[in-house]
Amino acid sequence: MTREVTFVEAVREAQAEALADDDRVFIMGQEIGEYGGVFRATQGLAERFGAHRVRDMPIAEQSMLGAGVGAAVMGMRPIVEVMFMDFIACGMDAIVNHAAKMRYMSGDQLRAPMVIRTQGGSGTHHGSQHSQTLESWFLHVPGLAVVMPSVPQDVKGLFKSSVALDHPVLFIEHRALYRTSGMVADLVAPIPLGQGVVRRRGEDVTVAAIGKSVHQALVAARHLEEEGISVEVIDLRSLVPMDVDLVLESVSRTHQLVVAHEAVERGGWAGELISRVVAEGFDELDAPPLRAGSRATPIPFARELETVMICDERLIARRVRECLGLVECSV
């Protein structure tokens, strides 16, 4: 059986199931208890599981994440919520120098199995300090998995896998998706990290994306279909590990590639994927792969300015046309 569930409801249910299935799991975060989270992702969990398992923490990300690492090393499986992804910069030492390295530095004697939940992204006009998508930072951190679901079903499946892993996972949600909905099975199987999925079949161009950008790529694909262009859309679902093989298989049929993400285009993870595809599938490409990313500027508060600088379906569609040589390349 399936039912319609919003994205944020799926996040809440995924955490509730993790708490119910394993007594070692507990949640730490700011305003997650009685208040239920700033986006209601933990609403009702404190009442159901108790304040000792849904713990309100002070506004001190480094301390909170450091406590999470310590709890994980001692055998617990914490879920640490960082309210806005922008604030994760305040806790980088705990994530990068401790959680991710624990297993390596101890000769596999110590591990830090924890899920770091956070959200970010544009579209809700929270301004430059509350709207960033910073996932590309963490591709450079060995020992840390990076996950970004795009639909409610995947939220639950990917979260199950993330909680079960014996190393830290950064679980990123785009808050503009929170009110979107999708069909979710009553029993959701774990989705292995590193297993992407084709969201739309196409023949002319492959577009690889993640999170909200998947939805924008699908919108672009529908518009391009009216122009006679057939676009295949791949949802990577996780960036570390990354399903490069799925992209290579698609490119072997379409011979064109566009990689889309909301993160700033300069230094974004699209460059990593493209370099892998060029190295392993160069002979399959009929044209240079292109990136569709946001401009290198802080995200404005004003809706009109935010719209101009963020990667959206219009930019993705333009990159597809550029890849096919239908318009002059602007990169």
Tab-separated table of C-alpha atoms in Angstrom:
chain	number	residue	atom	x	y	z
A	1	MET	CA	0.000	0.000	0.000
A	2	THR	CA	1.063	3.574	-0.638
A	3	ARG	CA	-0.064	6.944	0.679
A	4	GLU	CA	0.658	10.574	-0.104
A	5	VAL	CA	3.197	12.125	2.253
A	6	THR	CA	4.898	15.512	2.258
A	7	PHE	CA	8.670	15.730	2.230
A	8	VAL	CA	8.874	17.056	5.790
A	9	GLU	CA	6.435	14.391	7.009
A	10	ALA	CA	8.750	11.778	5.507
A	11	VAL	CA	11.691	13.310	7.399
A	12	ARG	CA	9.684	13.170	10.630
A	13	GLU	CA	8.561	9.585	10.034
A	14	ALA	CA	12.074	8.466	9.130
A	15	GLN	CA	13.408	9.788	12.423
A	16	ALA	CA	10.527	8.274	14.382
A	17	GLU	CA	11.183	4.874	12.833
A	18	ALA	CA	14.885	5.140	13.632
A	19	LEU	CA	14.101	5.975	17.267
A	20	ALA	CA	11.608	3.111	17.526
A	21	ASP	CA	13.898	0.543	15.910
A	22	ASP	CA	17.081	1.181	17.901
A	23	ASP	CA	17.418	2.355	21.503
A	24	ARG	CA	20.881	3.709	20.690
A	25	VAL	CA	19.398	6.355	18.410
A	26	PHE	CA	18.656	9.800	19.825
A	27	ILE	CA	18.262	13.277	18.326
A	28	MET	CA	20.078	16.478	19.275
A	29	GLY	CA	19.280	19.924	17.946
A	30	GLN	CA	17.999	23.411	18.569
A	31	GLU	CA	14.266	23.869	19.223
A	32	ILE	CA	13.559	20.268	18.221
A	33	GLY	CA	11.784	19.192	21.400
A	34	GLU	CA	8.595	20.863	22.569
A	35	TYR	CA	8.708	23.313	19.647
A	36	GLY	CA	9.009	20.483	17.128
A	37	GLY	CA	11.724	22.020	14.983
A	38	VAL	CA	11.751	25.263	13.037
A	39	PHE	CA	10.255	23.397	10.048
A	40	ARG	CA	8.354	20.860	12.183
A	41	ALA	CA	10.632	17.993	11.197
A	42	THR	CA	10.603	16.661	14.786
A	43	GLN	CA	7.052	17.605	15.764
A	44	GLY	CA	5.628	15.166	18.304
A	45	LEU	CA	8.806	13.132	18.701
A	46	ALA	CA	9.705	14.463	22.161
A	47	GLU	CA	6.228	13.648	23.438
A	48	ARG	CA	6.429	10.136	21.998
A	49	PHE	CA	9.999	9.199	22.883
A	50	GLY	CA	10.854	11.518	25.769
A	51	ALA	CA	13.184	14.460	26.263
A	52	HIS	CA	16.157	12.148	26.885
A	53	ARG	CA	15.967	10.937	23.273
A	54	VAL	CA	14.908	14.196	21.600
A	55	ARG	CA	17.290	16.668	23.216
A	56	ASP	CA	17.109	20.427	22.899
A	57	MET	CA	20.577	21.922	22.682
A	58	PRO	CA	21.981	25.450	23.066
A	59	ILE	CA	22.947	27.556	20.061
A	60	ALA	CA	26.483	26.179	19.828
A	61	GLU	CA	26.939	23.968	16.769
A	62	GLN	CA	30.530	22.971	17.498
A	63	SER	CA	29.610	21.797	21.004
A	64	MET	CA	26.498	20.003	19.773
A	65	LEU	CA	28.308	18.210	16.958
A	66	GLY	CA	31.256	17.442	19.224
A	67	ALA	CA	28.904	15.863	21.753
A	68	GLY	CA	27.403	13.847	18.917
A	69	VAL	CA	30.828	12.529	17.933
A	70	GLY	CA	31.532	11.566	21.528
A	71	ALA	CA	28.211	9.769	21.875
A	72	ALA	CA	28.803	7.913	18.609
A	73	VAL	CA	32.262	6.775	19.693
A	74	MET	CA	30.728	5.449	22.922
A	75	GLY	CA	28.254	3.257	21.040
A	76	MET	CA	25.250	5.495	20.485
A	77	ARG	CA	23.829	6.465	17.068
A	78	PRO	CA	23.013	10.162	17.301
A	79	ILE	CA	21.054	12.205	14.794
A	80	VAL	CA	22.315	15.780	15.060
A	81	GLU	CA	20.170	18.455	13.444
A	82	VAL	CA	21.912	21.627	12.286
A	83	MET	CA	19.014	24.039	11.857
A	84	PHE	CA	20.350	25.788	8.726
A	85	MET	CA	23.129	24.430	6.550
A	86	ASP	CA	24.862	27.806	6.720
A	87	PHE	CA	25.466	27.169	10.437
A	88	ILE	CA	27.371	23.974	9.702
A	89	ALA	CA	30.424	26.186	9.245
A	90	CYS	CA	30.373	26.663	13.031
A	91	GLY	CA	30.865	22.920	13.549
A	92	MET	CA	33.323	22.005	10.803
A	93	ASP	CA	36.045	20.836	13.193
A	94	ALA	CA	33.800	18.207	14.782
A	95	ILE	CA	32.658	16.935	11.384
A	96	VAL	CA	35.848	17.141	9.336
A	97	ASN	CA	38.619	16.546	11.875
A	98	HIS	CA	36.882	14.137	14.233
A	99	ALA	CA	33.763	12.333	12.961
A	100	ALA	CA	35.088	11.697	9.454
A	101	LYS	CA	38.608	10.745	10.584
A	102	MET	CA	37.829	8.712	13.698
A	103	ARG	CA	37.893	5.322	12.020
A	104	TYR	CA	41.123	6.042	10.143
A	105	MET	CA	43.014	7.599	13.052
A	106	SER	CA	42.153	4.753	15.430
A	107	GLY	CA	43.007	1.886	13.098
A	108	ASP	CA	39.284	1.003	12.951
A	109	GLN	CA	39.111	0.652	16.736
A	110	LEU	CA	36.730	3.607	17.031
A	111	ARG	CA	33.862	4.654	14.791
A	112	ALA	CA	31.459	7.581	14.694
A	113	PRO	CA	28.117	6.322	13.356
A	114	MET	CA	26.041	9.488	13.277
A	115	VAL	CA	23.654	11.277	10.928
A	116	ILE	CA	24.052	15.036	10.609
A	117	ARG	CA	20.718	16.357	9.341
A	118	THR	CA	20.527	19.819	7.880
A	119	GLN	CA	18.556	21.861	5.379
A	120	GLY	CA	19.210	24.806	3.130
A	121	GLY	CA	18.662	26.237	-0.290
A	122	SER	CA	16.957	29.155	-1.938
A	123	GLY	CA	13.366	29.889	-2.814
A	124	THR	CA	12.133	30.906	0.637
A	125	HIS	CA	13.902	34.289	0.763
A	126	HIS	CA	15.893	33.755	3.940
A	127	GLY	CA	18.846	35.777	2.679
A	128	SER	CA	22.536	35.103	2.252
A	129	GLN	CA	23.219	33.531	5.674
A	130	HIS	CA	20.308	31.086	5.668
A	131	SER	CA	19.982	29.935	2.042
A	132	GLN	CA	23.217	28.316	0.914
A	133	THR	CA	23.693	24.875	-0.592
A	134	LEU	CA	27.147	23.840	0.591
A	135	GLU	CA	27.253	20.140	-0.197
A	136	SER	CA	30.306	20.527	-2.440
A	137	TRP	CA	32.451	21.424	0.589
A	138	PHE	CA	32.088	17.913	1.920
A	139	LEU	CA	33.023	15.928	-1.180
A	140	HIS	CA	36.598	16.736	-0.171
A	141	VAL	CA	36.276	15.008	3.223
A	142	PRO	CA	37.224	11.299	3.204
A	143	GLY	CA	35.141	9.248	5.611
A	144	LEU	CA	31.937	11.272	5.260
A	145	ALA	CA	28.924	10.238	3.154
A	146	VAL	CA	26.790	12.978	1.571
A	147	VAL	CA	23.102	12.370	0.811
A	148	MET	CA	20.482	14.660	-0.795
A	149	PRO	CA	17.022	13.144	-1.394
A	150	SER	CA	14.554	14.704	-3.812
A	151	VAL	CA	11.297	12.863	-3.028
A	152	PRO	CA	9.590	11.624	0.174
A	153	GLN	CA	10.039	7.924	-0.634
A	154	ASP	CA	13.783	8.424	-0.962
A	155	VAL	CA	13.918	10.413	2.273
A	156	LYS	CA	12.817	7.325	4.163
A	157	GLY	CA	14.840	4.795	2.201
A	158	LEU	CA	18.060	6.804	2.280
A	159	PHE	CA	17.615	7.695	5.949
A	160	LYS	CA	17.312	4.022	6.888
A	161	SER	CA	20.606	3.302	5.173
A	162	SER	CA	22.243	6.374	6.688
A	163	VAL	CA	21.312	5.483	10.272
A	164	ALA	CA	22.598	1.940	9.782
A	165	LEU	CA	26.048	2.964	8.528
A	166	ASP	CA	29.044	2.780	10.846
A	167	HIS	CA	30.456	6.107	9.667
A	168	PRO	CA	29.068	9.663	9.612
A	169	VAL	CA	26.522	10.779	7.035
A	170	LEU	CA	25.608	14.337	6.075
A	171	PHE	CA	21.897	14.188	5.212
A	172	ILE	CA	20.890	17.360	3.355
A	173	GLU	CA	17.303	18.448	2.725
A	174	HIS	CA	16.262	21.318	0.470
A	175	ARG	CA	13.674	23.223	2.453
A	176	ALA	CA	11.819	24.350	-0.680
A	177	LEU	CA	10.841	20.668	-1.004
A	178	TYR	CA	9.356	20.376	2.490
A	179	ARG	CA	5.790	21.057	1.351
A	180	THR	CA	6.026	18.975	-1.805
A	181	SER	CA	4.432	15.554	-1.636
A	182	GLY	CA	4.762	12.119	-3.164
A	183	MET	CA	3.583	8.565	-2.798
A	184	VAL	CA	5.344	6.562	-0.102
A	185	ALA	CA	5.032	2.839	0.528
A	186	ASP	CA	3.899	1.664	3.951
A	187	LEU	CA	7.110	-0.344	4.222
A	188	VAL	CA	10.084	1.423	2.664
A	189	ALA	CA	13.202	-0.633	2.052
A	190	PRO	CA	16.616	0.914	2.666
A	191	ILE	CA	18.089	2.554	-0.436
A	192	PRO	CA	21.832	1.910	-0.705
A	193	LEU	CA	23.929	5.053	-0.855
A	194	GLY	CA	25.564	5.495	-4.238
A	195	GLN	CA	22.558	4.156	-6.139
A	196	GLY	CA	21.074	6.802	-8.414
A	197	VAL	CA	17.838	6.504	-10.361
A	198	VAL	CA	16.575	7.603	-13.774
A	199	ARG	CA	13.590	9.901	-13.197
A	200	ARG	CA	12.837	10.418	-16.888
A	201	ARG	CA	13.992	8.513	-19.953
A	202	GLY	CA	15.359	10.436	-22.907
A	203	GLU	CA	17.490	10.061	-26.001
A	204	ASP	CA	19.226	13.357	-26.799
A	205	VAL	CA	20.850	14.688	-23.613
A	206	THR	CA	21.523	13.387	-20.097
A	207	VAL	CA	20.911	15.795	-17.216
A	208	ALA	CA	22.295	14.645	-13.850
A	209	ALA	CA	21.086	16.461	-10.746
A	210	ILE	CA	20.256	16.073	-7.066
A	211	GLY	CA	17.731	17.447	-4.565
A	212	LYS	CA	15.554	20.315	-5.780
A	213	SER	CA	17.504	20.529	-9.031
A	214	VAL	CA	16.023	17.167	-10.043
A	215	HIS	CA	12.561	18.736	-10.077
A	216	GLN	CA	13.846	21.704	-12.048
A	217	ALA	CA	15.502	19.370	-14.546
A	218	LEU	CA	12.196	17.556	-15.007
A	219	VAL	CA	10.412	20.857	-15.659
A	220	ALA	CA	13.099	21.801	-18.170
A	221	ALA	CA	12.751	18.400	-19.836
A	222	ARG	CA	9.004	18.891	-20.295
A	223	HIS	CA	9.539	22.306	-21.882
A	224	LEU	CA	12.298	20.987	-24.140
A	225	GLU	CA	10.081	18.129	-25.262
A	226	GLU	CA	7.873	20.758	-26.919
A	227	GLU	CA	10.948	21.735	-28.954
A	228	GLY	CA	11.550	18.148	-29.996
A	229	ILE	CA	14.407	17.572	-27.541
A	230	SER	CA	14.358	14.351	-25.512
A	231	VAL	CA	16.070	14.701	-22.115
A	232	GLU	CA	17.023	11.919	-19.727
A	233	VAL	CA	17.033	13.038	-16.072
A	234	ILE	CA	19.139	11.229	-13.475
A	235	ASP	CA	18.683	11.735	-9.733
A	236	LEU	CA	22.015	10.855	-8.117
A	237	ARG	CA	20.443	10.746	-4.601
A	238	SER	CA	23.883	10.756	-2.954
A	239	LEU	CA	27.134	12.516	-3.819
A	240	VAL	CA	29.437	10.398	-1.659
A	241	PRO	CA	29.293	7.726	-2.876
A	242	MET	CA	28.293	8.918	-6.375
A	243	ASP	CA	26.705	6.670	-9.013
A	244	VAL	CA	29.041	7.578	-11.871
A	245	ASP	CA	28.303	4.275	-13.614
A	246	LEU	CA	24.634	5.214	-14.047
A	247	VAL	CA	25.639	8.502	-15.661
A	248	LEU	CA	28.158	6.775	-17.925
A	249	GLU	CA	25.536	4.286	-19.066
A	250	SER	CA	23.133	7.097	-19.885
A	251	VAL	CA	25.784	9.113	-21.726
A	252	SER	CA	26.637	6.027	-23.791
A	253	ARG	CA	23.135	6.396	-25.278
A	254	THR	CA	22.620	10.185	-25.364
A	255	HIS	CA	26.259	11.238	-25.957
A	256	GLN	CA	25.594	14.599	-24.244
A	257	LEU	CA	25.785	15.612	-20.569
A	258	VAL	CA	24.598	18.539	-18.475
A	259	VAL	CA	25.097	18.495	-14.693
A	260	ALA	CA	22.814	20.755	-12.655
A	261	HIS	CA	22.965	21.897	-9.049
A	262	GLU	CA	21.846	24.905	-7.039
A	263	ALA	CA	25.269	25.266	-5.453
A	264	VAL	CA	27.579	27.927	-6.860
A	265	GLU	CA	28.825	26.683	-10.224
A	266	ARG	CA	32.452	27.580	-9.490
A	267	GLY	CA	34.013	24.720	-7.538
A	268	GLY	CA	30.743	22.779	-7.410
A	269	TRP	CA	30.443	19.008	-7.446
A	270	ALA	CA	29.346	19.103	-11.111
A	271	GLY	CA	32.997	19.539	-12.025
A	272	GLU	CA	33.887	16.323	-10.177
A	273	LEU	CA	31.225	14.310	-11.983
A	274	ILE	CA	32.138	15.768	-15.371
A	275	SER	CA	35.830	15.012	-14.843
A	276	ARG	CA	34.955	11.391	-14.055
A	277	VAL	CA	32.749	11.076	-17.130
A	278	VAL	CA	35.391	12.637	-19.385
A	279	ALA	CA	38.089	10.346	-17.964
A	280	GLU	CA	36.031	7.156	-18.218
A	281	GLY	CA	33.672	7.851	-21.123
A	282	PHE	CA	35.381	10.405	-23.353
A	283	ASP	CA	34.738	8.472	-26.560
A	284	GLU	CA	30.991	8.498	-25.885
A	285	LEU	CA	30.738	12.299	-25.796
A	286	ASP	CA	29.725	14.262	-28.880
A	287	ALA	CA	30.259	17.636	-27.176
A	288	PRO	CA	31.902	18.998	-24.016
A	289	PRO	CA	29.732	18.408	-20.912
A	290	LEU	CA	28.285	21.569	-19.384
A	291	ARG	CA	27.473	22.710	-15.847
A	292	ALA	CA	24.336	24.514	-14.715
A	293	GLY	CA	24.965	26.153	-11.355
A	294	SER	CA	24.277	29.351	-9.460
A	295	ARG	CA	26.260	32.550	-9.826
A	296	ALA	CA	29.216	33.181	-7.529
A	297	THR	CA	27.546	35.752	-5.308
A	298	PRO	CA	25.907	35.696	-1.863
A	299	ILE	CA	22.223	34.854	-2.132
A	300	PRO	CA	20.108	38.041	-2.023
A	301	PHE	CA	17.062	38.420	0.194
A	302	ALA	CA	14.971	40.093	-2.525
A	303	ARG	CA	12.953	37.633	-4.583
A	304	GLU	CA	13.797	39.374	-7.868
A	305	LEU	CA	17.544	39.253	-7.235
A	306	GLU	CA	17.492	35.707	-5.888
A	307	THR	CA	15.709	34.532	-9.039
A	308	VAL	CA	18.418	36.029	-11.244
A	309	MET	CA	21.398	34.357	-9.569
A	310	ILE	CA	20.068	30.885	-8.699
A	311	CYS	CA	20.228	27.941	-11.110
A	312	ASP	CA	16.703	27.038	-12.221
A	313	GLU	CA	14.857	25.193	-14.981
A	314	ARG	CA	15.503	28.029	-17.436
A	315	LEU	CA	19.265	27.789	-17.038
A	316	ILE	CA	19.149	23.999	-17.258
A	317	ALA	CA	17.144	24.211	-20.486
A	318	ARG	CA	19.609	26.725	-21.903
A	319	ARG	CA	22.572	24.492	-21.087
A	320	VAL	CA	20.837	21.611	-22.890
A	321	ARG	CA	20.364	23.768	-25.992
A	322	GLU	CA	23.999	24.885	-25.766
A	323	CYS	CA	25.149	21.286	-25.480
A	324	LEU	CA	23.229	20.442	-28.657
A	325	GLY	CA	24.616	23.483	-30.458
A	326	LEU	CA	21.199	25.099	-30.827
A	327	VAL	CA	22.295	28.354	-29.162
A	328	GLU	CA	25.663	29.962	-28.591
A	329	CYS	CA	27.429	28.655	-25.503
A	330	SER	CA	27.554	31.279	-22.733
A	331	VAL	CA	30.037	29.580	-20.385
